[in-house]
Coordinates of C-alpha atoms in Angstrom, one line a residue:
M1 CA -33.8 15.4 -2.5
K2 CA -33.4 12.0 -4.4
I3 CA -30.6 9.6 -3.4
L4 CA -30.0 6.7 -5.6
C5 CA -28.6 3.7 -3.4
K6 CA -28.1 0.0 -4.1
F7 CA -28.5 -2.2 -1.1
S8 CA -26.5 -5.4 -1.1
S9 CA -25.6 -7.9 1.5
F10 CA -21.9 -7.9 2.6
P11 CA -19.9 -11.0 1.7
Q12 CA -19.7 -13.4 4.6
F13 CA -16.4 -13.3 6.6
Q14 CA -14.1 -16.1 5.4
K15 CA -11.6 -17.7 7.6
I16 CA -7.9 -18.0 6.6
S17 CA -4.8 -19.2 8.1
Q18 CA -1.8 -17.1 8.4
C19 CA 1.5 -18.7 9.2
F20 CA 4.9 -17.0 9.1
H21 CA 8.3 -17.8 10.6
L22 CA 10.5 -14.7 11.7
Q23 CA 13.9 -14.7 13.5
S24 CA 15.0 -12.3 15.8
R25 CA 18.3 -10.2 16.2
N26 CA 19.8 -10.5 19.6
A27 CA 21.9 -7.8 21.4
S28 CA 25.1 -9.0 19.6
G29 CA 23.4 -8.8 16.4
N30 CA 23.2 -12.6 15.7
V31 CA 20.1 -14.2 14.7
K32 CA 17.9 -16.7 16.6
Q33 CA 14.6 -18.5 15.3
T34 CA 11.5 -18.1 16.8
R35 CA 8.3 -20.1 16.6
S36 CA 5.6 -19.4 14.0
K37 CA 2.8 -17.3 14.7
T38 CA -0.6 -18.4 13.1
S39 CA -4.2 -16.7 12.9
T40 CA -7.3 -18.5 12.1
S41 CA -10.1 -16.1 12.0
V42 CA -10.5 -13.0 10.1
A43 CA -13.3 -10.7 10.9
S44 CA -16.2 -10.5 13.5
A45 CA -18.2 -7.7 14.7
A46 CA -20.5 -9.7 16.8
H47 CA -19.8 -7.7 20.0
S48 CA -21.0 -4.2 19.8
D49 CA -18.1 -3.1 22.0
A50 CA -15.5 -5.0 20.3
I51 CA -14.1 -5.9 17.0
E52 CA -12.6 -9.3 16.3
L53 CA -9.9 -9.8 13.7
F54 CA -7.8 -12.9 13.3
G55 CA -9.1 -14.5 16.6
K56 CA -8.2 -11.3 18.7
F57 CA -10.6 -8.7 20.1
Y58 CA -10.0 -4.9 19.8
S59 CA -12.3 -2.9 22.2
R60 CA -13.9 0.1 20.4
D61 CA -13.3 3.7 21.6
D62 CA -13.5 7.1 20.3
Y63 CA -10.9 6.4 17.7
T64 CA -12.7 3.5 16.1
N65 CA -13.8 4.3 12.7
V66 CA -13.3 1.1 10.7
T67 CA -16.8 0.2 8.7
P68 CA -18.5 -3.1 8.0
K69 CA -17.5 -2.7 4.3
I70 CA -13.9 -2.6 5.3
L71 CA -14.1 -5.3 7.4
S72 CA -15.5 -7.5 4.9
L73 CA -12.6 -7.0 2.9
V74 CA -9.9 -8.0 5.4
G75 CA -8.4 -11.4 4.6
K76 CA -9.5 -11.7 1.0
S77 CA -5.9 -12.1 0.1
L78 CA -6.1 -11.0 -3.6
L79 CA -2.3 -11.3 -3.8
N80 CA -2.5 -15.0 -3.4
Q81 CA -5.4 -15.7 -5.5
I82 CA -3.8 -17.6 -8.5
N83 CA -4.4 -16.1 -11.9
H84 CA -5.6 -12.9 -10.3
P85 CA -3.9 -9.7 -11.9
L86 CA -2.4 -8.6 -8.5
W87 CA -0.8 -12.1 -8.0
L88 CA 0.7 -11.9 -11.5
I89 CA 2.4 -8.6 -10.6
K90 CA 3.6 -10.2 -7.4
E91 CA 5.0 -13.2 -8.9
R92 CA 6.7 -11.4 -11.7
I93 CA 8.4 -9.1 -9.2
K94 CA 9.3 -12.2 -7.1
D95 CA 10.6 -14.1 -10.2
H96 CA 12.9 -11.1 -11.0
F97 CA 14.6 -10.6 -7.6
Y98 CA 14.8 -14.6 -7.1
T99 CA 16.7 -14.9 -10.3
H100 CA 18.9 -11.8 -10.3
Y101 CA 19.6 -11.4 -6.5
L102 CA 21.5 -14.3 -5.1
S103 CA 23.6 -14.9 -2.1
R104 CA 27.0 -16.4 -2.2
Y105 CA 25.5 -19.7 -1.7
R106 CA 23.2 -19.1 -4.7
N107 CA 20.3 -18.8 -2.8
P108 CA 17.7 -15.9 -3.1
L109 CA 19.0 -12.8 -1.3
F110 CA 15.6 -11.3 -0.7
S111 CA 13.1 -13.0 1.6
V112 CA 9.4 -12.6 0.7
Y113 CA 6.4 -12.1 3.0
D114 CA 3.0 -11.9 1.5
N115 CA 0.7 -13.1 4.5
L116 CA 1.7 -10.6 7.2
S117 CA -1.4 -9.5 9.3
P118 CA -2.7 -6.1 8.3
V119 CA -3.6 -5.3 11.8
V120 CA -0.6 -3.1 13.4
S121 CA -0.4 -0.9 16.3
T122 CA -0.2 2.7 15.8
E123 CA 3.4 2.6 17.0
Q124 CA 4.3 0.1 14.2
N125 CA 2.5 2.2 11.5
F126 CA 3.9 5.7 12.6
D127 CA 6.3 6.1 15.4
S128 CA 8.6 3.0 14.4
L129 CA 8.9 4.9 11.0
L130 CA 9.8 8.4 12.7
I131 CA 6.6 9.8 11.6
P132 CA 5.8 12.9 14.1
P133 CA 2.9 12.9 16.5
D134 CA 1.4 15.9 14.7
H135 CA 2.0 14.6 11.1
A136 CA -1.0 14.9 9.1
S137 CA -0.9 11.2 8.0
R138 CA -2.1 10.2 11.5
K139 CA -5.5 11.8 10.9
K140 CA -8.5 9.8 11.6
G141 CA -10.0 11.3 8.4
D142 CA -7.3 9.3 6.6
N143 CA -6.9 6.0 8.4
F144 CA -9.1 3.1 9.7
Y145 CA -8.5 2.8 13.3
L146 CA -9.7 -0.2 15.5
N147 CA -9.0 2.0 18.5
Q148 CA -6.6 4.3 19.5
T149 CA -3.6 1.9 19.6
N150 CA -4.4 -0.4 17.0
M151 CA -5.3 0.0 13.3
L152 CA -5.4 -1.4 9.8
R153 CA -2.0 -0.7 8.3
A154 CA -1.9 2.1 5.9
H155 CA 1.4 1.0 4.3
T156 CA 3.7 -2.1 4.2
S157 CA 6.4 0.1 5.7
A158 CA 4.7 -0.7 9.1
H159 CA 6.7 -3.9 9.2
Q160 CA 10.4 -2.5 8.4
R161 CA 11.6 -2.4 11.9
D162 CA 10.1 -5.6 13.1
L163 CA 11.9 -7.7 9.9
I164 CA 14.9 -5.8 10.5
Q165 CA 15.0 -6.6 14.3
A166 CA 14.1 -10.2 13.4
G167 CA 17.5 -10.4 11.6
L168 CA 16.6 -9.9 7.9
N169 CA 18.8 -7.8 5.8
A170 CA 17.1 -7.9 2.5
F171 CA 13.5 -8.6 2.1
L172 CA 10.2 -7.9 0.1
V173 CA 6.8 -7.4 1.8
F174 CA 3.6 -7.7 -0.2
G175 CA 0.2 -6.9 1.6
D176 CA -3.0 -5.1 1.5
V177 CA -3.0 -1.7 3.0
Y178 CA -6.0 0.6 4.2
R179 CA -6.8 4.2 3.8
R180 CA -9.8 6.5 3.7
D181 CA -10.0 8.0 0.3
E182 CA -12.1 9.5 -2.3
I183 CA -14.1 7.6 -4.9
D184 CA -13.0 7.6 -8.4
K185 CA -11.6 5.1 -11.0
S186 CA -8.2 5.0 -9.4
H187 CA -8.8 5.1 -5.6
Y188 CA -10.1 2.4 -3.1
P189 CA -10.0 2.2 0.6
V190 CA -8.0 -1.3 0.2
F191 CA -5.1 -1.3 -2.1
H192 CA -1.8 -3.5 -2.3
Q193 CA 1.8 -2.5 -1.8
M194 CA 5.2 -3.9 -2.0
E195 CA 7.9 -2.8 0.3
G196 CA 11.5 -3.5 -0.2
V197 CA 14.5 -3.2 2.3
R198 CA 18.3 -4.1 1.8
L199 CA 20.9 -3.2 4.3
F200 CA 24.6 -3.4 3.9
T201 CA 27.7 -3.6 6.1
N202 CA 30.8 -1.7 5.4
H203 CA 32.4 -4.5 3.7
E204 CA 29.5 -5.5 1.6
L205 CA 28.9 -1.8 0.1
F206 CA 32.6 -1.3 -0.9
A207 CA 33.5 -5.0 -1.7
N208 CA 33.6 -4.1 -5.4
V209 CA 35.1 -0.6 -5.1
K210 CA 38.7 -0.1 -5.6
N211 CA 40.4 0.4 -2.2
G212 CA 37.1 -0.1 -0.6
E213 CA 38.7 -1.2 2.7
E214 CA 39.9 2.4 3.1
L215 CA 36.3 3.7 3.0
D216 CA 33.6 3.9 5.7
I217 CA 29.8 4.3 5.7
F218 CA 29.6 6.2 9.0
E219 CA 31.1 9.4 10.1
K220 CA 30.4 12.4 12.5
G221 CA 29.2 15.0 10.1
S222 CA 26.3 17.3 9.5
R223 CA 22.8 16.8 7.6
T224 CA 22.7 18.2 4.2
P225 CA 20.2 17.9 1.3
C226 CA 22.4 15.0 0.0
K227 CA 22.9 12.8 3.2
Q228 CA 22.3 12.1 6.8
Q229 CA 24.6 13.4 9.6
S230 CA 25.9 9.8 10.2
H231 CA 26.4 8.7 6.8
T232 CA 29.5 9.4 4.4
L233 CA 29.0 10.8 1.0
E234 CA 30.6 8.0 -0.6
A235 CA 28.4 5.4 1.2
V236 CA 25.1 7.3 0.2
K237 CA 26.0 8.0 -3.5
L238 CA 27.0 4.2 -3.9
L239 CA 23.8 3.2 -2.2
E240 CA 21.7 5.6 -4.3
F241 CA 23.3 4.4 -7.6
D242 CA 22.5 0.5 -6.3
L243 CA 18.9 1.5 -5.5
K244 CA 18.0 3.2 -8.6
Q245 CA 19.8 0.5 -10.7
T246 CA 17.8 -2.1 -8.8
L247 CA 14.6 -0.4 -9.4
N248 CA 15.4 0.5 -13.1
K249 CA 15.7 -3.3 -13.7
V250 CA 12.4 -4.2 -11.9
M251 CA 10.6 -1.7 -14.1
T252 CA 12.3 -2.8 -17.3
H253 CA 11.4 -6.4 -16.3
L254 CA 7.8 -5.4 -16.0
F255 CA 7.3 -3.1 -19.0
G256 CA 10.2 -4.1 -21.5
K257 CA 13.1 -2.4 -22.7
G258 CA 13.1 1.0 -24.2
L259 CA 11.1 2.4 -21.0
E260 CA 11.7 5.9 -20.2
I261 CA 12.4 6.8 -16.5
R262 CA 13.0 9.7 -14.7
W263 CA 13.8 10.5 -11.1
V264 CA 12.5 13.3 -9.0
D265 CA 13.7 14.3 -5.5
C266 CA 10.9 14.2 -2.7
Y267 CA 10.4 13.9 0.9
F268 CA 9.5 10.9 3.1
P269 CA 9.9 11.0 7.0
F270 CA 11.7 7.6 7.1
T271 CA 14.3 8.1 4.2
H272 CA 17.0 10.7 3.5
P273 CA 17.5 11.6 0.6
S274 CA 14.2 10.5 -0.9
F275 CA 13.3 9.9 -4.6
E276 CA 10.2 9.1 -6.8
M277 CA 10.4 7.2 -10.0
E278 CA 8.3 8.3 -13.0
I279 CA 7.9 6.2 -16.1
K280 CA 6.6 7.4 -19.5
F281 CA 3.6 5.6 -20.6
Q282 CA 1.5 6.5 -23.6
G283 CA 3.0 9.9 -23.7
E284 CA 2.4 10.9 -20.0
W285 CA 4.7 10.8 -16.9
L286 CA 3.4 8.7 -14.2
E287 CA 4.7 8.3 -10.6
V288 CA 5.1 4.7 -9.8
L289 CA 7.2 4.3 -6.6
G290 CA 9.1 6.1 -3.7
C291 CA 12.2 5.2 -2.3
G292 CA 15.3 6.5 -0.4
I293 CA 18.2 6.0 2.0
M294 CA 16.7 4.7 5.2
E295 CA 17.0 6.9 8.2
Q296 CA 19.8 5.7 10.3
Q297 CA 17.9 6.2 13.6
L298 CA 15.0 3.7 12.2
I299 CA 17.9 1.3 11.5
N300 CA 19.5 1.6 14.9
S301 CA 16.3 1.1 16.8
A302 CA 16.0 -2.3 15.1
G303 CA 19.4 -3.4 16.4
A304 CA 21.3 -3.3 13.1
Q305 CA 23.6 -0.4 14.1
D306 CA 26.6 -1.7 12.0
R307 CA 24.5 -1.4 8.8
I308 CA 23.2 1.1 6.2
G309 CA 20.4 0.5 3.7
Y310 CA 17.7 1.7 1.5
A311 CA 14.0 1.1 1.2
F312 CA 11.4 1.4 -1.6
G313 CA 7.6 1.0 -2.0
L314 CA 5.4 0.8 -4.9
G315 CA 1.5 0.3 -5.5
L316 CA 0.7 -3.0 -7.2
E317 CA -2.9 -1.8 -8.6
R318 CA -1.2 1.2 -10.4
L319 CA 1.5 -1.1 -12.1
A320 CA -1.4 -3.6 -13.1
M321 CA -3.7 -0.9 -14.3
I322 CA -0.9 0.4 -16.5
L323 CA 0.5 -2.9 -17.6
F324 CA -2.8 -4.7 -18.3
G325 CA -4.9 -1.6 -19.4
I326 CA -7.4 -2.2 -16.5
P327 CA -9.4 1.1 -16.5
D328 CA -11.2 0.8 -13.0
I329 CA -9.6 -0.1 -9.7
R330 CA -12.9 -1.8 -8.4
L331 CA -12.4 -4.5 -10.9
F332 CA -9.7 -6.0 -8.9
W333 CA -12.2 -7.0 -6.4
S334 CA -14.7 -8.3 -9.0
E335 CA -16.1 -12.0 -8.8
D336 CA -17.1 -12.1 -12.4
E337 CA -15.8 -14.9 -14.3
R338 CA -15.2 -12.7 -17.4
F339 CA -12.8 -10.8 -15.5
F340 CA -10.6 -13.9 -14.2
K341 CA -10.6 -15.6 -17.4
Q342 CA -8.6 -13.0 -19.0
F343 CA -5.7 -13.7 -16.5
Q344 CA -5.5 -17.4 -16.8
V345 CA -2.0 -17.8 -18.3
T346 CA 0.2 -20.4 -18.9
H347 CA 3.4 -18.5 -17.9
I348 CA 3.4 -15.5 -15.6
D349 CA 5.2 -13.3 -18.2
Q350 CA 2.3 -13.8 -20.9
N351 CA 1.3 -10.7 -22.4
I352 CA -2.3 -9.5 -21.5
T353 CA -4.5 -6.9 -22.6
F354 CA -7.8 -6.4 -20.5
Q355 CA -10.9 -6.4 -22.4
P356 CA -13.9 -4.3 -21.0
I357 CA -16.7 -6.5 -19.6
S358 CA -19.5 -3.9 -18.9
K359 CA -22.1 -3.2 -21.7
Y360 CA -24.2 -0.9 -19.6
P361 CA -23.9 3.1 -19.6
P362 CA -23.1 4.8 -16.5
L363 CA -26.0 6.5 -14.5
I364 CA -25.4 9.9 -12.9
N365 CA -27.2 11.2 -9.9
D366 CA -26.8 14.5 -7.8
I367 CA -27.3 14.3 -4.1
S368 CA -27.7 17.6 -2.0
F369 CA -27.3 17.6 1.9
W370 CA -26.5 19.8 5.0
I371 CA -23.4 19.1 7.1
P372 CA -22.2 20.3 10.5
R373 CA -19.8 23.2 10.8
E374 CA -17.3 21.0 12.5
G375 CA -16.2 17.5 12.5
Y376 CA -17.2 16.7 8.7
E377 CA -14.6 15.3 6.6
E378 CA -15.1 14.2 2.8
N379 CA -14.0 10.7 3.7
D380 CA -16.9 10.4 6.1
F381 CA -19.4 10.6 3.2
Y382 CA -17.1 8.2 0.8
D383 CA -17.4 5.8 3.7
L384 CA -21.2 6.2 3.8
V385 CA -21.6 5.6 0.0
R386 CA -19.5 2.5 0.2
N387 CA -21.4 1.0 3.1
I388 CA -24.8 1.4 1.2
A389 CA -23.8 1.2 -2.5
G390 CA -20.8 -1.1 -2.3
D391 CA -18.7 -1.1 -5.4
L392 CA -21.6 0.1 -7.7
V393 CA -20.5 3.8 -7.5
E394 CA -17.6 4.4 -9.7
K395 CA -16.9 8.1 -8.8
V396 CA -18.1 10.8 -6.4
S397 CA -17.5 14.4 -7.2
L398 CA -18.2 17.6 -5.4
I399 CA -20.1 20.1 -7.7
D400 CA -21.2 22.9 -5.6
Q401 CA -21.4 24.0 -2.0
F402 CA -23.6 26.7 -0.1
T403 CA -23.2 28.5 3.2
H404 CA -26.4 29.8 5.0
P405 CA -25.9 33.3 5.8
N406 CA -27.7 33.2 9.0
Q407 CA -27.6 29.7 10.5
Y408 CA -23.9 29.2 9.4
S409 CA -24.7 25.7 8.0
F410 CA -23.1 24.3 5.0
A411 CA -24.8 22.6 2.0
L412 CA -23.0 20.3 -0.3
C413 CA -24.1 18.8 -3.8
E414 CA -22.2 15.7 -4.7
T415 CA -22.6 13.7 -8.0
E416 CA -22.5 10.0 -8.2
E417 CA -21.8 7.9 -11.3
A418 CA -22.5 4.5 -11.1
Q419 CA -21.7 1.6 -13.6
S420 CA -21.8 -2.1 -13.2
S421 CA -20.8 -5.2 -15.3
K422 CA -24.5 -6.4 -14.9
P423 CA -27.9 -4.5 -14.5
S424 CA -28.9 -3.7 -10.9
S425 CA -32.0 -2.7 -9.3
S426 CA -32.3 0.5 -7.2
I427 CA -34.1 2.1 -4.6
K428 CA -34.9 6.0 -4.6
I429 CA -35.2 7.7 -1.2
K430 CA -37.1 11.0 -1.1
K431 CA -36.5 13.6 1.5

């Protein structure tokens, strides 16, 4: 069996400083200021029995599955690298919200956070969002665990409850998220999301409605496909209209007028009702974000029992790939000057069309190997490939499988497609 591998050294762990100011909501619903929280060190694996991230040690246990490759990417802060395509998308979205959503004092209505630590507890990532203990999204095969109680966040929604509890009623969170995933042009184990939340009091929601003082956001009713048991139908319909209008305007701001948009009903554990937005791009409908009316139980747990609200989340790489014509998600991690120079703009709304930088044809290799009957997941193999070959491998596909009739062993045949912007040496291992 021949395996084509490229061996490369992992980039040195960089030091960054994260600082953010949060407020807290006390029992009476008022807000008080808390001191800033600062982290100075990103990642270290010097101790075999512990992982160090941002100056804190996490003891390894049976849940630990984060790899050196992933740890080397923590703290890269692509979102905050000026003239990076993800930075451009972030700045365009921020500019839209800062311009169009103002408080009565003419200040930006939405607070923006783009430097919150990606290390969260499993309670923050799952329980705070009402995700059941047996839900498939908790699997080790889909997440990067530091240990049984701590992990690299799988979504920016992990910060929802904490920020509401801190006294915020409208906020955007930009950040890197981590998921074990397949290898192809549109998937990478680290990608970036934007989370948005907006809460309303009874007065705020119905302020512009005729006879709004006679309407209520809460009732003791029953849960239906259209609403939660504690919400009135009038409140939900008004929220849904405001949510969809807000997101329609964001997409129009990014892609221009004339964009075709449609909404699809869906399910999320932390919103009800829930929706996905699809946009028509180059003749195809593409899903770009998910959203919905926040579960009241989540809002209540954060101390905002007098409010109702909505939440939305979108993937920034997906938007950037569509908007700029970037064909491969690995390019966002490129250090090639030819890539970065294409995004050096004088204004954040300047039109950009990505020009390919690779002139080398892809190399395709087939790998066959035996796997155990139990305990194997495809993401285990993807992690192995990424640890050995880095970002050289563009795609891994399962092309055949075989089960031994006597020994009950399984054999898989995977094909690897590799392409780089520059030539690279390789080592062939024969077994």
